[in-house]
Amino acid sequence: MTELESLTPAQPSPELNTVEERFFMRALISVSDKTGIVDLAKALHALGVALISTGGTAKLLAEQGLPVTEVAEVTGFPEMLDGRVKTLHPKVHGGLLARRDTPEHMAALQAHNIDPIDLLIVNLYPFEATVAKPGCTLADAIENIDIGGPAMVRSAAKNWKDVGIVTDASQYADVITELKANGKLSDKLRFALSVAAFNRISQYDGAISNYLSSVNFEAEKLSETYVPERAQFSGQFNEQYVKVQDLRYGENSHQQAAWYRDLAPAAGSLATGVQLQGKELSYNNIADADAAWECVKSFSDSACVIVKHANPCGVAVGATALEAYSKAFQTDPTSAFGGIIAFNRPVDKAAAEAVSKQFVEVLMAPDFSAEALEVFKSKVNVRLMKIALPANYGDVRNALETKRVGSGLLLQSADNHELALADLKIVTVKQLTPEELHDLLFAWKVAKFVKSNAIVFCKNGMTMGVGAGQMSRLDSARIASIKAEAAKLSLQHTVVASDAFFPFRDGLDVVVDAGATCVVQPGGSMRDQEVIDAANERGVAMVFTGVRHFRH
């Protein structure tokens, strides 16, 4: 039995004896996606609601034995132009827009023999799904632009005080529950449905605008089978987000903030997380948590990432969650204080006990064992977040990145480049050992998530020193060395990753003086040969990737 079926009375209310009394409401149903619509219509009929519907939906309901009036009978006009025109009529929009508390409106309905419509159930042509299909033709896209549906939705949503507007199957149960309990919809529900309806229209129109303004129009190619070339960035950028929660404040206490998510968040993304315990997340918590989560998702081995102020201060892989955490923490114990910690494997009791010894703001993982949760019961302020990871979690990333500027927006494709062995170009006499190659790939992956200018020392699957966010690459190199010294870590025989090229040999000399035997960098400087010569002079290996990873 479905949820709607469980809400449906076995028989109409016994108080409804006459035809006039029985049909105390009229509902117009016009849906493209018919999921759940039969159960809804049966529930409405059992509650004494008269059913009006458009062609395909009316046929479906009639086949189920439900008494339904086709819209064409109401308007006195047949559906025409291949269904493009069927509800664009005063007998439909008059019934939706008339204010029941305005005598002039009701008199006009009576004068023109228009019946009020009290409930509208509409979902729109599947434009978004259509244009998402490979090889979608322009003709298919155009034919899936709904006209009558949005017009009715707007009419009903505007007149929310008198009309309920249902635009999604997830709303069906609430509507039936209220009708069954009260014989009508509450003002609160009707207003909420109206807001949801206008939100849906906004999303729909935004998708149409994004698609059409990305089409590189070529009139000479127009045909029913014409698949247009589309620009990567549309002429107008329309995006909608749903508020997750208001936040206590923004980056600073005098700033206000809220957290929003995509309409359909990707599995395994931060927005899909569930907070299991702890204080409310802050603006900075969320920003740092995303940095940690995106970094830890880039590893296929069991990994741990510790982030402080948007930069990884410790990253490591290990055979267990505990080993990964222990190695990551060694990188920079000072910065790890009050940090954000992310695992790409479930947290067990051993890892939980190690983490609980330190002050941590947020701890994220795909899951927590019962024993791990018990460990944190006494740490009531620690925010635990469970984020389920799909099997292909390494591929779940944002496709686009945005940044606000004064009265504008910067939009770019996300930095989702993955380094392949074929991308590597060894430019020095000294070649790589297998151990150096392994650490080189690890270091390059970490550097991608460190703010520019980024210098990252690594060895044995862990970060040994991280220099981040400096105006000079030379300063980042020095800071990474200082951090390692403070943590009492030896940088001998380490690999260094630089997110951009070395403009001079001085940065290279700093990391080699510290103990590095291998350096990976994009290359591309006018002085590349000078830096390569310096590497040969110092007897270290240098590898070019051909890809830069600036992160601002």
XYZ file of C-alpha atoms in Angstrom, residues 15-525:
511
model
C -22.122 13.582 4.874
C -21.871 14.165 1.115
C -25.261 12.941 -0.033
C -26.174 14.997 -3.095
C -24.187 15.581 -6.250
C -23.815 19.266 -5.351
C -22.582 18.452 -1.855
C -20.291 15.667 -3.012
C -18.192 17.799 -5.324
C -17.199 20.557 -2.915
C -13.883 21.150 -4.756
C -12.635 20.990 -8.327
C -9.146 19.822 -9.205
C -7.486 20.233 -12.581
C -4.774 17.651 -13.292
C -2.287 18.071 -16.140
C 0.965 16.177 -15.680
C 3.811 15.077 -17.910
C 5.345 12.784 -15.284
C 2.457 10.580 -14.158
C 4.262 8.992 -11.204
C 1.779 8.660 -8.334
C -0.975 10.523 -10.161
C -3.483 7.642 -10.180
C -3.224 7.196 -6.413
C -3.604 10.941 -5.935
C -6.664 11.101 -8.200
C -8.271 8.159 -6.410
C -7.690 9.849 -3.059
C -9.150 13.123 -4.308
C -12.199 11.377 -5.770
C -12.800 9.499 -2.518
C -12.738 12.839 -0.704
C -15.400 14.284 -2.998
C -13.196 16.316 -5.320
C -14.341 16.660 -8.936
C -11.610 15.796 -11.436
C -10.796 17.739 -14.598
C -7.852 16.714 -16.742
C -6.050 17.110 -20.052
C -5.864 14.473 -22.811
C -3.287 11.862 -21.840
C -3.857 12.188 -18.115
C -7.650 12.141 -18.542
C -7.410 8.934 -20.545
C -5.243 7.303 -17.867
C -7.641 8.262 -15.072
C -10.691 7.105 -17.043
C -9.004 3.739 -17.617
C -8.755 3.461 -13.839
C -12.524 3.890 -13.559
C -12.381 7.448 -12.245
C -15.011 9.983 -13.329
C -13.023 12.706 -15.078
C -14.002 15.648 -17.264
C -11.668 16.525 -20.106
C -10.527 20.136 -20.305
C -11.929 20.352 -23.848
C -15.412 19.798 -22.395
C -14.852 22.635 -19.919
C -13.521 25.128 -22.453
C -15.738 24.051 -25.330
C -12.603 24.065 -27.439
C -10.622 21.010 -28.583
C -6.932 20.568 -27.963
C -5.158 21.857 -31.040
C -1.779 22.428 -32.686
C -0.455 19.025 -31.556
C -1.384 19.819 -27.966
C 0.345 23.198 -27.905
C -3.011 24.811 -27.072
C -5.339 23.139 -24.593
C -5.524 25.076 -21.308
C -4.906 28.621 -22.550
C -8.533 29.621 -22.112
C -10.575 31.988 -19.853
C -12.564 29.058 -18.478
C -9.328 27.666 -17.096
C -7.521 30.830 -16.053
C -10.700 32.535 -14.894
C -11.404 29.562 -12.658
C -7.876 29.758 -11.243
C -7.510 33.536 -10.880
C -10.914 34.565 -9.522
C -10.760 35.834 -5.951
C -13.482 34.155 -3.939
C -13.734 37.129 -1.548
C -14.362 39.634 -4.370
C -18.043 39.809 -5.411
C -17.176 41.289 -8.805
C -14.905 38.314 -9.588
C -17.549 35.788 -8.595
C -20.215 37.637 -10.562
C -17.986 37.557 -13.632
C -17.546 33.794 -13.276
C -21.298 33.348 -13.045
C -21.942 35.630 -16.014
C -19.563 33.659 -18.227
C -20.485 30.223 -16.848
C -17.013 29.601 -15.412
C -16.577 27.183 -12.507
C -13.866 27.924 -9.906
C -10.878 25.586 -9.850
C -9.680 24.999 -6.296
C -6.725 22.704 -6.813
C -4.228 22.517 -9.677
C -1.836 19.573 -10.098
C 0.761 20.240 -12.787
C 4.252 19.106 -13.622
C 5.936 20.515 -16.669
C 7.269 19.073 -19.890
C 10.672 17.478 -19.166
C 12.802 20.210 -20.732
C 15.825 19.720 -18.467
C 15.883 15.944 -18.989
C 15.420 16.360 -22.740
C 18.342 18.731 -23.317
C 20.569 16.641 -21.036
C 20.331 13.714 -23.470
C 23.260 13.312 -25.882
C 22.286 14.305 -29.395
C 19.249 16.343 -28.363
C 17.966 18.169 -31.425
C 16.903 21.795 -31.349
C 13.424 20.668 -32.431
C 13.131 18.306 -29.447
C 14.291 21.038 -27.091
C 11.760 23.543 -28.450
C 8.848 21.080 -28.313
C 9.641 20.380 -24.657
C 9.207 24.023 -23.679
C 5.932 23.987 -21.759
C 3.624 26.985 -22.282
C 0.220 26.133 -20.860
C 1.638 24.444 -17.759
C 3.697 27.406 -16.494
C 0.829 29.776 -17.331
C -1.579 27.778 -15.177
C 0.991 27.390 -12.416
C 1.518 31.149 -12.264
C -2.231 31.809 -12.186
C -2.845 29.344 -9.372
C 0.232 30.421 -7.404
C -0.761 34.084 -7.646
C -4.209 33.240 -6.280
C -2.791 31.101 -3.447
C -5.384 32.291 -0.929
C -8.058 30.384 -2.851
C -6.183 27.806 -4.940
C -3.762 25.042 -4.034
C -0.984 24.542 -6.592
C 0.841 21.200 -6.608
C 3.960 20.973 -8.788
C 5.769 17.913 -7.436
C 4.782 14.381 -6.463
C 6.468 14.848 -3.075
C 3.633 17.244 -2.159
C 0.781 14.806 -2.839
C 0.678 13.220 0.615
C 0.538 16.563 2.475
C -2.359 17.725 0.313
C -4.394 14.572 0.930
C -3.614 14.622 4.651
C -4.995 18.145 5.054
C -8.021 17.542 2.851
C -8.847 14.405 4.784
C -8.445 16.149 8.137
C -10.045 19.522 7.389
C -11.868 19.301 4.072
C -9.651 22.081 2.742
C -6.035 23.216 2.576
C -4.689 25.531 5.233
C -3.405 28.997 4.372
C 0.049 27.869 5.486
C 0.155 24.927 3.087
C -1.325 26.879 0.185
C 1.259 29.624 0.627
C 4.101 27.070 0.850
C 2.826 25.389 -2.319
C 2.690 28.780 -4.057
C 6.293 29.562 -3.143
C 7.393 26.134 -4.361
C 5.480 26.709 -7.603
C 7.156 30.038 -8.352
C 10.518 28.458 -7.484
C 9.828 25.682 -9.981
C 8.895 28.164 -12.704
C 12.102 30.078 -12.004
C 14.147 26.898 -12.304
C 12.367 25.892 -15.493
C 12.741 29.250 -17.215
C 16.368 29.433 -16.097
C 17.101 26.066 -17.705
C 15.476 27.188 -20.959
C 17.444 30.452 -20.935
C 20.720 28.644 -20.222
C 20.141 26.217 -23.076
C 18.946 28.639 -25.747
C 21.583 31.276 -24.966
C 24.318 28.643 -25.328
C 23.215 27.599 -28.830
C 25.514 28.692 -31.650
C 22.676 29.315 -34.098
C 23.281 28.324 -37.722
C 20.147 28.990 -39.778
C 21.436 27.077 -42.784
C 21.504 23.872 -40.745
C 17.952 24.084 -39.409
C 16.062 20.804 -39.703
C 14.151 18.412 -37.459
C 17.418 16.499 -36.911
C 19.607 19.561 -36.278
C 21.749 19.088 -33.150
C 23.192 22.546 -32.456
C 26.700 23.303 -31.319
C 26.610 24.831 -27.864
C 28.989 27.241 -26.169
C 30.513 26.038 -22.911
C 29.275 29.189 -21.181
C 25.794 30.443 -22.017
C 24.993 34.053 -22.856
C 23.089 34.313 -19.587
C 23.949 32.243 -16.530
C 20.972 31.165 -14.413
C 21.427 28.994 -11.359
C 19.132 28.192 -8.447
C 20.057 26.954 -5.006
C 17.989 25.769 -2.038
C 18.703 27.109 1.428
C 20.022 24.469 3.804
C 20.119 26.706 6.857
C 20.766 30.165 8.195
C 24.166 30.459 9.858
C 24.984 32.279 13.081
C 27.265 34.641 11.168
C 29.663 34.753 8.239
C 33.457 34.815 8.189
C 33.260 37.339 11.041
C 30.614 37.908 13.701
C 29.381 41.179 12.145
C 28.551 39.417 8.850
C 25.319 37.546 8.162
C 25.339 34.268 6.245
C 23.333 31.283 5.021
C 24.215 27.970 3.413
C 22.639 26.911 0.114
C 22.909 23.690 -1.894
C 22.351 22.729 -5.517
C 18.804 21.737 -6.465
C 20.050 18.190 -7.051
C 23.288 17.776 -5.060
C 25.680 15.124 -6.318
C 26.040 11.969 -4.249
C 29.072 12.160 -2.020
C 29.224 15.964 -1.959
C 29.403 18.004 1.230
C 25.832 19.243 0.791
C 24.542 15.667 1.155
C 26.163 15.240 4.569
C 24.240 14.574 7.762
C 25.452 16.118 11.003
C 25.351 13.455 13.703
C 26.308 15.617 16.672
C 27.974 18.835 17.737
C 27.403 22.561 17.525
C 25.827 24.192 14.514
C 28.202 24.472 11.577
C 29.615 27.933 10.977
C 30.404 29.666 7.683
C 34.126 28.985 8.122
C 33.468 25.384 9.196
C 31.595 24.718 5.960
C 34.207 26.369 3.749
C 37.064 24.458 5.411
C 35.073 21.224 5.487
C 34.545 21.434 1.735
C 38.273 21.941 1.177
C 39.082 18.900 3.309
C 36.361 16.738 1.799
C 37.254 17.501 -1.809
C 40.912 16.752 -1.091
C 40.309 13.446 0.694
C 37.966 12.312 -2.105
C 40.826 12.574 -4.577
C 42.551 9.536 -3.035
C 41.599 5.943 -3.759
C 43.673 4.590 -0.844
C 42.562 5.070 2.745
C 43.376 8.719 3.417
C 43.077 11.463 5.999
C 43.198 15.214 5.385
C 43.509 17.899 8.047
C 42.625 21.435 6.955
C 43.168 24.739 8.714
C 41.997 28.021 7.189
C 41.211 26.410 3.817
C 44.680 24.818 3.429
C 45.678 21.195 4.023
C 48.159 21.193 6.892
C 48.446 17.404 6.920
C 47.587 14.737 4.362
C 48.448 11.050 4.392
C 47.429 7.615 3.202
C 47.681 4.482 5.321
C 46.593 0.896 5.688
C 43.960 1.980 8.228
C 42.139 5.169 9.164
C 44.272 5.370 12.300
C 47.541 5.111 10.368
C 46.423 7.733 7.851
C 45.419 10.115 10.635
C 48.601 9.569 12.660
C 50.790 10.358 9.640
C 48.704 13.403 8.632
C 48.826 14.787 12.177
C 52.626 14.504 12.305
C 52.997 17.009 9.449
C 51.966 20.010 11.514
C 50.577 19.255 15.000
C 50.442 22.968 15.824
C 48.227 23.898 12.884
C 46.106 20.766 13.338
C 44.791 22.240 16.614
C 41.171 23.248 15.973
C 41.318 21.842 12.451
C 38.842 20.144 10.131
C 39.490 16.430 9.607
C 38.211 14.265 6.755
C 38.505 10.525 6.119
C 37.513 8.676 2.958
C 36.971 5.480 4.946
C 34.710 4.765 7.958
C 36.090 5.892 11.307
C 36.538 3.035 13.761
C 37.171 3.112 17.495
C 40.971 3.276 17.178
C 40.886 6.299 14.853
C 38.185 7.973 16.946
C 40.230 7.614 20.124
C 43.283 9.166 18.455
C 41.312 12.098 17.024
C 39.441 12.696 20.293
C 42.710 13.481 22.078
C 42.992 16.686 20.045
C 40.762 19.752 19.686
C 38.889 19.317 16.429
C 36.126 21.489 14.969
C 34.633 19.106 12.382
C 35.205 15.406 11.690
C 33.870 13.964 8.417
C 33.743 10.402 7.165
C 31.563 8.098 5.064
C 30.515 6.385 8.298
C 31.324 5.919 11.981
C 31.276 2.659 13.883
C 29.040 2.459 16.962
C 32.183 2.386 19.115
C 33.527 5.515 17.393
C 30.286 7.386 18.058
C 30.484 6.319 21.689
C 33.988 7.817 21.936
C 32.673 11.226 20.880
C 29.588 11.235 23.115
C 31.486 13.165 25.756
C 32.848 15.593 23.130
C 29.475 17.254 22.628
C 30.835 20.242 20.693
C 32.660 18.200 18.063
C 30.705 18.314 14.824
C 30.501 14.835 13.320
C 29.369 14.662 9.706
C 28.495 11.484 7.863
C 28.740 11.807 4.073
C 27.899 8.657 2.145
C 30.328 8.063 -0.706
C 29.273 6.364 -3.947
C 31.502 3.720 -5.497
C 32.886 6.243 -7.986
C 33.424 8.930 -5.336
C 36.643 10.118 -6.930
C 34.658 11.273 -9.964
C 32.013 13.212 -8.004
C 33.054 16.848 -8.338
C 31.614 20.200 -9.230
C 31.717 20.848 -12.957
C 31.838 24.625 -12.539
C 33.351 27.046 -10.053
C 32.121 30.557 -9.334
C 33.567 33.598 -7.629
C 31.770 36.849 -6.926
C 33.418 40.116 -7.959
C 32.034 43.647 -7.814
C 28.640 43.550 -9.592
C 29.661 40.392 -11.397
C 30.555 36.739 -11.340
C 33.550 34.764 -12.548
C 32.668 31.338 -13.896
C 35.110 28.611 -14.871
C 35.246 24.878 -15.383
C 36.465 23.208 -12.215
C 40.098 22.110 -11.899
C 39.352 18.402 -12.255
C 42.498 17.488 -14.190
C 43.994 14.159 -13.149
C 47.689 13.602 -13.712
C 48.483 10.515 -15.785
C 51.871 8.849 -16.099
C 51.891 9.774 -19.777
C 51.779 13.458 -18.766
C 55.108 13.268 -16.958
C 58.221 14.573 -18.662
C 61.516 13.953 -16.911
C 63.739 16.890 -17.896
C 66.890 16.108 -15.898
C 69.748 13.636 -16.145
C 68.727 12.008 -12.894
C 65.775 9.655 -13.330
C 63.041 8.724 -10.838
C 63.138 5.789 -8.462
C 59.855 3.849 -8.002
C 59.553 5.354 -4.512
C 60.000 8.867 -5.845
C 57.395 8.291 -8.548
C 54.888 7.116 -5.939
C 55.539 10.141 -3.720
C 55.569 12.479 -6.722
C 52.004 11.481 -7.673
C 50.906 11.869 -4.045
C 52.567 15.276 -3.668
C 51.084 16.596 -6.909
C 47.607 15.556 -5.801
C 47.992 17.427 -2.503
C 49.461 20.563 -4.104
C 46.314 20.935 -6.176
C 44.363 21.681 -2.966
C 46.890 24.078 -1.401
C 46.471 27.822 -1.913
C 48.984 29.394 -4.290
C 51.867 29.737 -4.149
C 52.004 26.085 -3.057
C 55.082 24.085 -2.089
C 54.513 20.592 -0.674
C 57.184 18.202 0.638
C 56.102 14.534 0.747
C 57.569 11.153 1.572
C 56.137 7.681 2.126
C 52.551 8.735 1.456
C 52.438 11.708 3.798
C 53.032 15.431 3.706
C 56.245 16.503 5.434
C 55.991 20.263 5.049
C 53.437 22.579 3.425
C 53.984 26.165 2.312
C 50.774 27.887 1.257
C 49.297 31.164 0.118
C 52.435 33.294 -0.030
C 53.043 36.131 -2.460
C 56.434 34.595 -3.286
C 57.096 30.959 -4.204
C 60.466 31.378 -2.512
C 58.744 32.269 0.762
C 56.413 29.248 0.437
C 59.469 27.005 0.017
C 61.083 28.475 3.115
C 57.901 28.194 5.170
C 57.416 24.539 4.199
C 60.950 23.817 5.393
C 60.381 25.721 8.637
C 57.129 23.818 9.262
C 58.913 20.479 8.844
C 61.678 21.552 11.212
C 59.097 22.617 13.805
C 57.420 19.222 13.530
C 60.828 17.519 13.856
C 60.454 15.854 10.456
C 63.442 15.165 8.261
C 63.105 16.351 4.675
C 65.939 14.159 3.434
C 64.985 12.202 0.298
C 61.631 13.932 -0.034
C 59.699 14.841 -3.166
C 58.523 18.434 -3.635
C 55.498 19.530 -5.630
C 55.107 23.119 -6.830
C 51.691 24.139 -8.165
C 53.295 26.483 -10.742
C 56.695 26.844 -12.353
C 59.831 28.076 -10.569
C 60.556 31.502 -12.100
C 64.163 31.359 -10.827
C 66.499 28.726 -9.455
C 66.418 30.195 -5.920
C 63.227 28.320 -4.953
C 64.702 25.082 -6.218
C 67.881 25.659 -4.205
C 65.827 26.149 -1.016
C 63.985 22.818 -1.353
C 67.140 20.924 -2.354
C 69.046 22.452 0.564
C 66.242 21.152 2.788
C 66.744 17.596 1.503
C 64.510 17.122 -1.567
C 65.790 14.742 -4.230
C 62.953 15.134 -6.713
C 60.808 18.086 -7.798
C 57.578 18.048 -9.801
C 56.314 21.260 -11.373
C 54.305 22.359 -14.430
C 57.167 23.970 -16.332
C 56.475 26.751 -18.783
C 58.768 29.506 -17.482
